[in-house]
Amino acid sequence: MPYYFYDMKNYDVIGTARQIEKPILVLQGERDYQVNPQTDYEGWKKAFEGKSNAEFKFYPKLNHMYMEGEGQSTPAEYYVNGNIPQYVINDIAGFIKNNT
């Protein structure tokens, strides 16, 4: 397990993704406390400025697991059964359909 964290610490995810020429879909929930919308998501958007192969979707009600909720997300939400909203599935399906 420690090697995983070492490897991830030294892995440039955005730099690697920028090298991909295929279409890329980046999804972000506003209530996600693990991947910060203000820093991480905006970092992805900035990294792909001027590139036409990236599409971004932002969902105000969703947490890290793409589950809807209100207010600040908490770890307890991860234990609540639910489904990914149809609009997210539609966005993913549309992206695949438009890019194959």
mmCIF file of N, CA and C in Angstrom:
data_model
loop_
_atom_site.group_PDB
_atom_site.id
_atom_site.type_symbol
_atom_site.label_atom_id
_atom_site.label_comp_id
_atom_site.label_asym_id
_atom_site.label_seq_id
_atom_site.Cartn_x
_atom_site.Cartn_y
_atom_site.Cartn_z
ATOM 1 N N MET A 1 0.797 -1.193 0.000
ATOM 2 C CA MET A 1 0.000 0.000 0.000
ATOM 3 C C MET A 1 0.850 1.273 0.000
ATOM 4 N N PRO A 2 1.939 1.360 0.755
ATOM 5 C CA PRO A 2 2.728 2.593 0.724
ATOM 6 C C PRO A 2 3.232 2.925 -0.689
ATOM 7 N N TYR A 3 3.546 1.903 -1.500
ATOM 8 C CA TYR A 3 4.028 2.169 -2.849
ATOM 9 C C TYR A 3 2.952 2.872 -3.679
ATOM 10 N N TYR A 4 1.701 2.504 -3.476
ATOM 11 C CA TYR A 4 0.601 3.142 -4.200
ATOM 12 C C TYR A 4 0.613 4.649 -3.937
ATOM 13 N N PHE A 5 0.706 5.036 -2.664
ATOM 14 C CA PHE A 5 0.695 6.455 -2.317
ATOM 15 C C PHE A 5 1.939 7.156 -2.853
ATOM 16 N N TYR A 6 3.084 6.501 -2.807
ATOM 17 C CA TYR A 6 4.308 7.062 -3.362
ATOM 18 C C TYR A 6 4.136 7.279 -4.865
ATOM 19 N N ASP A 7 3.612 6.276 -5.548
ATOM 20 C CA ASP A 7 3.421 6.352 -6.989
ATOM 21 C C ASP A 7 2.439 7.475 -7.348
ATOM 22 N N MET A 8 1.325 7.556 -6.632
ATOM 23 C CA MET A 8 0.333 8.593 -6.915
ATOM 24 C C MET A 8 0.885 9.995 -6.640
ATOM 25 N N LYS A 9 1.714 10.129 -5.618
ATOM 26 C CA LYS A 9 2.302 11.429 -5.287
ATOM 27 C C LYS A 9 3.180 11.933 -6.438
ATOM 28 N N ASN A 10 3.820 11.027 -7.138
ATOM 29 C CA ASN A 10 4.746 11.396 -8.202
ATOM 30 C C ASN A 10 4.142 11.306 -9.600
ATOM 31 N N TYR A 11 2.850 11.054 -9.688
ATOM 32 C CA TYR A 11 2.183 10.886 -10.973
ATOM 33 C C TYR A 11 1.484 12.182 -11.371
ATOM 34 N N ASP A 12 1.810 12.711 -12.521
ATOM 35 C CA ASP A 12 1.215 13.948 -13.029
ATOM 36 C C ASP A 12 -0.020 13.589 -13.854
ATOM 37 N N VAL A 13 -1.162 13.527 -13.201
ATOM 38 C CA VAL A 13 -2.396 13.108 -13.863
ATOM 39 C C VAL A 13 -2.774 14.067 -14.984
ATOM 40 N N ILE A 14 -2.773 15.344 -14.695
ATOM 41 C CA ILE A 14 -3.175 16.323 -15.710
ATOM 42 C C ILE A 14 -2.169 16.353 -16.860
ATOM 43 N N GLY A 15 -0.887 16.320 -16.557
ATOM 44 C CA GLY A 15 0.124 16.303 -17.614
ATOM 45 C C GLY A 15 -0.013 15.094 -18.519
ATOM 46 N N THR A 16 -0.300 13.953 -17.928
ATOM 47 C CA THR A 16 -0.505 12.729 -18.709
ATOM 48 C C THR A 16 -1.760 12.860 -19.564
ATOM 49 N N ALA A 17 -2.854 13.367 -18.977
ATOM 50 C CA ALA A 17 -4.106 13.525 -19.716
ATOM 51 C C ALA A 17 -3.955 14.508 -20.871
ATOM 52 N N ARG A 18 -3.170 15.547 -20.688
ATOM 53 C CA ARG A 18 -2.972 16.535 -21.770
ATOM 54 C C ARG A 18 -2.318 15.918 -22.997
ATOM 55 N N GLN A 19 -1.610 14.829 -22.818
ATOM 56 C CA GLN A 19 -0.951 14.164 -23.940
ATOM 57 C C GLN A 19 -1.915 13.308 -24.763
ATOM 58 N N ILE A 20 -3.073 13.017 -24.202
ATOM 59 C CA ILE A 20 -4.063 12.194 -24.897
ATOM 60 C C ILE A 20 -4.746 13.035 -25.962
ATOM 61 N N GLU A 21 -4.833 12.507 -27.153
ATOM 62 C CA GLU A 21 -5.483 13.233 -28.233
ATOM 63 C C GLU A 21 -6.944 12.838 -28.404
ATOM 64 N N LYS A 22 -7.343 11.749 -27.799
ATOM 65 C CA LYS A 22 -8.742 11.300 -27.853
ATOM 66 C C LYS A 22 -9.592 12.223 -26.982
ATOM 67 N N PRO A 23 -10.905 12.227 -27.192
ATOM 68 C CA PRO A 23 -11.799 13.053 -26.369
ATOM 69 C C PRO A 23 -11.749 12.650 -24.894
ATOM 70 N N ILE A 24 -11.860 13.655 -24.027
ATOM 71 C CA ILE A 24 -11.797 13.464 -22.583
ATOM 72 C C ILE A 24 -13.019 14.131 -21.955
ATOM 73 N N LEU A 25 -13.660 13.412 -21.043
ATOM 74 C CA LEU A 25 -14.803 13.954 -20.310
ATOM 75 C C LEU A 25 -14.418 14.069 -18.846
ATOM 76 N N VAL A 26 -14.545 15.274 -18.294
ATOM 77 C CA VAL A 26 -14.244 15.521 -16.888
ATOM 78 C C VAL A 26 -15.544 15.901 -16.191
ATOM 79 N N LEU A 27 -15.908 15.123 -15.163
ATOM 80 C CA LEU A 27 -17.135 15.355 -14.404
ATOM 81 C C LEU A 27 -16.778 15.795 -12.993
ATOM 82 N N GLN A 28 -17.561 16.729 -12.433
ATOM 83 C CA GLN A 28 -17.273 17.219 -11.080
ATOM 84 C C GLN A 28 -18.559 17.540 -10.352
ATOM 85 N N GLY A 29 -18.670 17.029 -9.140
ATOM 86 C CA GLY A 29 -19.768 17.399 -8.261
ATOM 87 C C GLY A 29 -19.343 18.563 -7.381
ATOM 88 N N GLU A 30 -20.209 19.537 -7.231
ATOM 89 C CA GLU A 30 -19.882 20.710 -6.408
ATOM 90 C C GLU A 30 -19.748 20.346 -4.931
ATOM 91 N N ARG A 31 -20.440 19.296 -4.496
ATOM 92 C CA ARG A 31 -20.420 18.888 -3.095
ATOM 93 C C ARG A 31 -19.310 17.880 -2.806
ATOM 94 N N ASP A 32 -18.417 17.671 -3.740
ATOM 95 C CA ASP A 32 -17.302 16.727 -3.587
ATOM 96 C C ASP A 32 -16.245 17.338 -2.672
ATOM 97 N N TYR A 33 -15.972 16.690 -1.548
ATOM 98 C CA TYR A 33 -14.940 17.217 -0.646
ATOM 99 C C TYR A 33 -13.610 16.512 -0.844
ATOM 100 N N GLN A 34 -13.571 15.485 -1.707
ATOM 101 C CA GLN A 34 -12.308 14.798 -1.982
ATOM 102 C C GLN A 34 -11.580 15.399 -3.182
ATOM 103 N N VAL A 35 -12.324 15.806 -4.176
ATOM 104 C CA VAL A 35 -11.762 16.474 -5.354
ATOM 105 C C VAL A 35 -12.372 17.864 -5.352
ATOM 106 N N ASN A 36 -11.589 18.842 -4.969
ATOM 107 C CA ASN A 36 -12.091 20.184 -4.726
ATOM 108 C C ASN A 36 -12.503 20.887 -6.016
ATOM 109 N N PRO A 37 -13.760 21.334 -6.083
ATOM 110 C CA PRO A 37 -14.223 22.025 -7.288
ATOM 111 C C PRO A 37 -13.473 23.313 -7.592
ATOM 112 N N GLN A 38 -13.094 24.060 -6.538
ATOM 113 C CA GLN A 38 -12.442 25.346 -6.773
ATOM 114 C C GLN A 38 -10.987 25.203 -7.205
ATOM 115 N N THR A 39 -10.304 24.175 -6.760
ATOM 116 C CA THR A 39 -8.896 24.041 -7.134
ATOM 117 C C THR A 39 -8.680 22.934 -8.164
ATOM 118 N N ASP A 40 -9.129 21.728 -7.873
ATOM 119 C CA ASP A 40 -8.864 20.597 -8.768
ATOM 120 C C ASP A 40 -9.600 20.723 -10.096
ATOM 121 N N TYR A 41 -10.911 20.932 -10.027
ATOM 122 C CA TYR A 41 -11.712 21.024 -11.255
ATOM 123 C C TYR A 41 -11.273 22.220 -12.101
ATOM 124 N N GLU A 42 -11.082 23.348 -11.448
ATOM 125 C CA GLU A 42 -10.631 24.533 -12.182
ATOM 126 C C GLU A 42 -9.232 24.313 -12.762
ATOM 127 N N GLY A 43 -8.409 23.537 -12.069
ATOM 128 C CA GLY A 43 -7.080 23.191 -12.592
ATOM 129 C C GLY A 43 -7.171 22.375 -13.870
ATOM 130 N N TRP A 44 -8.113 21.434 -13.889
ATOM 131 C CA TRP A 44 -8.329 20.646 -15.101
ATOM 132 C C TRP A 44 -8.795 21.540 -16.251
ATOM 133 N N LYS A 45 -9.739 22.417 -15.969
ATOM 134 C CA LYS A 45 -10.244 23.310 -17.014
ATOM 135 C C LYS A 45 -9.125 24.200 -17.558
ATOM 136 N N LYS A 46 -8.322 24.740 -16.664
ATOM 137 C CA LYS A 46 -7.224 25.605 -17.091
ATOM 138 C C LYS A 46 -6.200 24.826 -17.917
ATOM 139 N N ALA A 47 -5.914 23.604 -17.514
ATOM 140 C CA ALA A 47 -4.932 22.786 -18.230
ATOM 141 C C ALA A 47 -5.369 22.473 -19.656
ATOM 142 N N PHE A 48 -6.683 22.474 -19.893
ATOM 143 C CA PHE A 48 -7.178 22.130 -21.223
ATOM 144 C C PHE A 48 -7.668 23.330 -22.021
ATOM 145 N N GLU A 49 -7.376 24.544 -21.538
ATOM 146 C CA GLU A 49 -7.716 25.737 -22.311
ATOM 147 C C GLU A 49 -7.035 25.658 -23.671
ATOM 148 N N GLY A 50 -7.803 25.951 -24.708
ATOM 149 C CA GLY A 50 -7.248 25.939 -26.056
ATOM 150 C C GLY A 50 -7.212 24.565 -26.696
ATOM 151 N N LYS A 51 -7.561 23.517 -25.954
ATOM 152 C CA LYS A 51 -7.620 22.174 -26.526
ATOM 153 C C LYS A 51 -9.083 21.836 -26.783
ATOM 154 N N SER A 52 -9.346 21.254 -27.917
ATOM 155 C CA SER A 52 -10.738 20.983 -28.286
ATOM 156 C C SER A 52 -11.199 19.574 -27.922
ATOM 157 N N ASN A 53 -10.349 18.775 -27.322
ATOM 158 C CA ASN A 53 -10.721 17.382 -27.055
ATOM 159 C C ASN A 53 -11.283 17.153 -25.648
ATOM 160 N N ALA A 54 -11.443 18.197 -24.850
ATOM 161 C CA ALA A 54 -11.925 18.022 -23.477
ATOM 162 C C ALA A 54 -13.299 18.661 -23.295
ATOM 163 N N GLU A 55 -14.164 17.933 -22.608
ATOM 164 C CA GLU A 55 -15.498 18.430 -22.276
ATOM 165 C C GLU A 55 -15.656 18.356 -20.760
ATOM 166 N N PHE A 56 -16.283 19.375 -20.186
ATOM 167 C CA PHE A 56 -16.418 19.476 -18.737
ATOM 168 C C PHE A 56 -17.882 19.573 -18.341
ATOM 169 N N LYS A 57 -18.236 18.846 -17.288
ATOM 170 C CA LYS A 57 -19.592 18.888 -16.744
ATOM 171 C C LYS A 57 -19.502 19.123 -15.239
ATOM 172 N N PHE A 58 -20.284 20.071 -14.751
ATOM 173 C CA PHE A 58 -20.287 20.430 -13.335
ATOM 174 C C PHE A 58 -21.696 20.231 -12.794
ATOM 175 N N TYR A 59 -21.804 19.513 -11.673
ATOM 176 C CA TYR A 59 -23.101 19.165 -11.107
ATOM 177 C C TYR A 59 -23.225 19.722 -9.682
ATOM 178 N N PRO A 60 -24.019 20.772 -9.485
ATOM 179 C CA PRO A 60 -24.119 21.438 -8.182
ATOM 180 C C PRO A 60 -24.596 20.556 -7.026
ATOM 181 N N LYS A 61 -25.442 19.571 -7.254
ATOM 182 C CA LYS A 61 -26.016 18.777 -6.161
ATOM 183 C C LYS A 61 -25.244 17.498 -5.845
ATOM 184 N N LEU A 62 -24.187 17.188 -6.596
ATOM 185 C CA LEU A 62 -23.554 15.872 -6.462
ATOM 186 C C LEU A 62 -22.307 15.876 -5.594
ATOM 187 N N ASN A 63 -22.117 14.757 -4.872
ATOM 188 C CA ASN A 63 -20.913 14.553 -4.077
ATOM 189 C C ASN A 63 -19.893 13.735 -4.881
ATOM 190 N N HIS A 64 -18.883 13.224 -4.230
ATOM 191 C CA HIS A 64 -17.821 12.472 -4.900
ATOM 192 C C HIS A 64 -18.334 11.194 -5.559
ATOM 193 N N MET A 65 -19.392 10.622 -5.020
ATOM 194 C CA MET A 65 -19.957 9.380 -5.548
ATOM 195 C C MET A 65 -21.066 9.651 -6.574
ATOM 196 N N TYR A 66 -21.206 10.918 -6.968
ATOM 197 C CA TYR A 66 -22.246 11.353 -7.905
ATOM 198 C C TYR A 66 -23.644 11.101 -7.367
ATOM 199 N N MET A 67 -23.807 11.253 -6.064
ATOM 200 C CA MET A 67 -25.109 11.136 -5.424
ATOM 201 C C MET A 67 -25.582 12.535 -5.030
ATOM 202 N N GLU A 68 -26.875 12.787 -5.231
ATOM 203 C CA GLU A 68 -27.431 14.090 -4.909
ATOM 204 C C GLU A 68 -27.588 14.288 -3.412
ATOM 205 N N GLY A 69 -27.483 15.538 -2.997
ATOM 206 C CA GLY A 69 -27.691 15.903 -1.611
ATOM 207 C C GLY A 69 -27.748 17.412 -1.487
ATOM 208 N N GLU A 70 -27.915 17.866 -0.274
ATOM 209 C CA GLU A 70 -27.973 19.296 0.019
ATOM 210 C C GLU A 70 -26.903 19.626 1.045
ATOM 211 N N GLY A 71 -26.382 20.829 0.972
ATOM 212 C CA GLY A 71 -25.390 21.273 1.940
ATOM 213 C C GLY A 71 -24.056 20.581 1.754
ATOM 214 N N GLN A 72 -23.238 20.671 2.779
ATOM 215 C CA GLN A 72 -21.898 20.094 2.723
ATOM 216 C C GLN A 72 -21.969 18.564 2.767
ATOM 217 N N SER A 73 -21.209 17.930 1.913
ATOM 218 C CA SER A 73 -21.149 16.471 1.881
ATOM 219 C C SER A 73 -20.341 15.955 3.069
ATOM 220 N N THR A 74 -20.688 14.753 3.532
ATOM 221 C CA THR A 74 -19.972 14.126 4.644
ATOM 222 C C THR A 74 -19.657 12.674 4.294
ATOM 223 N N PRO A 75 -18.693 12.069 4.974
ATOM 224 C CA PRO A 75 -18.390 10.650 4.725
ATOM 225 C C PRO A 75 -19.595 9.736 4.954
ATOM 226 N N ALA A 76 -20.520 10.113 5.820
ATOM 227 C CA ALA A 76 -21.697 9.277 6.087
ATOM 228 C C ALA A 76 -22.537 9.061 4.829
ATOM 229 N N GLU A 77 -22.496 9.994 3.892
ATOM 230 C CA GLU A 77 -23.264 9.851 2.650
ATOM 231 C C GLU A 77 -22.802 8.645 1.839
ATOM 232 N N TYR A 78 -21.572 8.235 2.030
ATOM 233 C CA TYR A 78 -21.036 7.117 1.258
ATOM 234 C C TYR A 78 -21.703 5.795 1.630
ATOM 235 N N TYR A 79 -22.398 5.770 2.763
ATOM 236 C CA TYR A 79 -23.053 4.550 3.233
ATOM 237 C C TYR A 79 -24.544 4.513 2.908
ATOM 238 N N VAL A 80 -25.017 5.529 2.204
ATOM 239 C CA VAL A 80 -26.427 5.587 1.827
ATOM 240 C C VAL A 80 -26.566 5.022 0.414
ATOM 241 N N ASN A 81 -27.425 4.007 0.290
ATOM 242 C CA ASN A 81 -27.667 3.431 -1.037
ATOM 243 C C ASN A 81 -28.360 4.449 -1.925
ATOM 244 N N GLY A 82 -28.005 4.438 -3.178
ATOM 245 C CA GLY A 82 -28.617 5.354 -4.123
ATOM 246 C C GLY A 82 -28.175 5.038 -5.532
ATOM 247 N N ASN A 83 -28.647 5.830 -6.445
ATOM 248 C CA ASN A 83 -28.301 5.655 -7.855
ATOM 249 C C ASN A 83 -27.736 6.955 -8.406
ATOM 250 N N ILE A 84 -26.874 6.798 -9.376
ATOM 251 C CA ILE A 84 -26.378 7.977 -10.086
ATOM 252 C C ILE A 84 -27.552 8.570 -10.856
ATOM 253 N N PRO A 85 -27.762 9.888 -10.788
ATOM 254 C CA PRO A 85 -28.896 10.508 -11.481
ATOM 255 C C PRO A 85 -28.858 10.249 -12.990
ATOM 256 N N GLN A 86 -30.042 10.129 -13.562
ATOM 257 C CA GLN A 86 -30.165 9.852 -14.990
ATOM 258 C C GLN A 86 -29.460 10.901 -15.842
ATOM 259 N N TYR A 87 -29.464 12.168 -15.401
ATOM 260 C CA TYR A 87 -28.831 13.214 -16.207
ATOM 261 C C TYR A 87 -27.319 13.003 -16.330
ATOM 262 N N VAL A 88 -26.682 12.405 -15.327
ATOM 263 C CA VAL A 88 -25.253 12.101 -15.423
ATOM 264 C C VAL A 88 -25.040 10.959 -16.424
ATOM 265 N N ILE A 89 -25.873 9.948 -16.327
ATOM 266 C CA ILE A 89 -25.785 8.827 -17.274
ATOM 267 C C ILE A 89 -26.019 9.333 -18.688
ATOM 268 N N ASN A 90 -26.994 10.223 -18.867
ATOM 269 C CA ASN A 90 -27.260 10.792 -20.191
ATOM 270 C C ASN A 90 -26.054 11.576 -20.710
ATOM 271 N N ASP A 91 -25.406 12.340 -19.827
ATOM 272 C CA ASP A 91 -24.223 13.103 -20.243
ATOM 273 C C ASP A 91 -23.091 12.174 -20.690
ATOM 274 N N ILE A 92 -22.868 11.100 -19.928
ATOM 275 C CA ILE A 92 -21.808 10.147 -20.287
ATOM 276 C C ILE A 92 -22.149 9.440 -21.600
ATOM 277 N N ALA A 93 -23.399 8.988 -21.719
ATOM 278 C CA ALA A 93 -23.818 8.303 -22.952
ATOM 279 C C ALA A 93 -23.725 9.238 -24.145
ATOM 280 N N GLY A 94 -24.148 10.485 -23.973
ATOM 281 C CA GLY A 94 -24.067 11.460 -25.059
ATOM 282 C C GLY A 94 -22.625 11.718 -25.471
ATOM 283 N N PHE A 95 -21.746 11.817 -24.497
ATOM 284 C CA PHE A 95 -20.329 12.027 -24.792
ATOM 285 C C PHE A 95 -19.782 10.853 -25.610
ATOM 286 N N ILE A 96 -20.105 9.638 -25.193
ATOM 287 C CA ILE A 96 -19.638 8.454 -25.924
ATOM 288 C C ILE A 96 -20.211 8.435 -27.326
ATOM 289 N N LYS A 97 -21.500 8.680 -27.439
ATOM 290 C CA LYS A 97 -22.164 8.676 -28.757
ATOM 291 C C LYS A 97 -21.565 9.723 -29.688
ATOM 292 N N ASN A 98 -21.285 10.901 -29.152
ATOM 293 C CA ASN A 98 -20.763 11.991 -29.986
ATOM 294 C C ASN A 98 -19.269 11.849 -30.313
ATOM 295 N N ASN A 99 -18.598 10.919 -29.659
ATOM 296 C CA ASN A 99 -17.155 10.821 -29.857
ATOM 297 C C ASN A 99 -16.689 9.432 -30.315
ATOM 298 N N THR A 100 -17.607 8.662 -30.876
ATOM 299 C CA THR A 100 -17.208 7.352 -31.424
ATOM 300 C C THR A 100 -17.545 7.268 -32.882
#
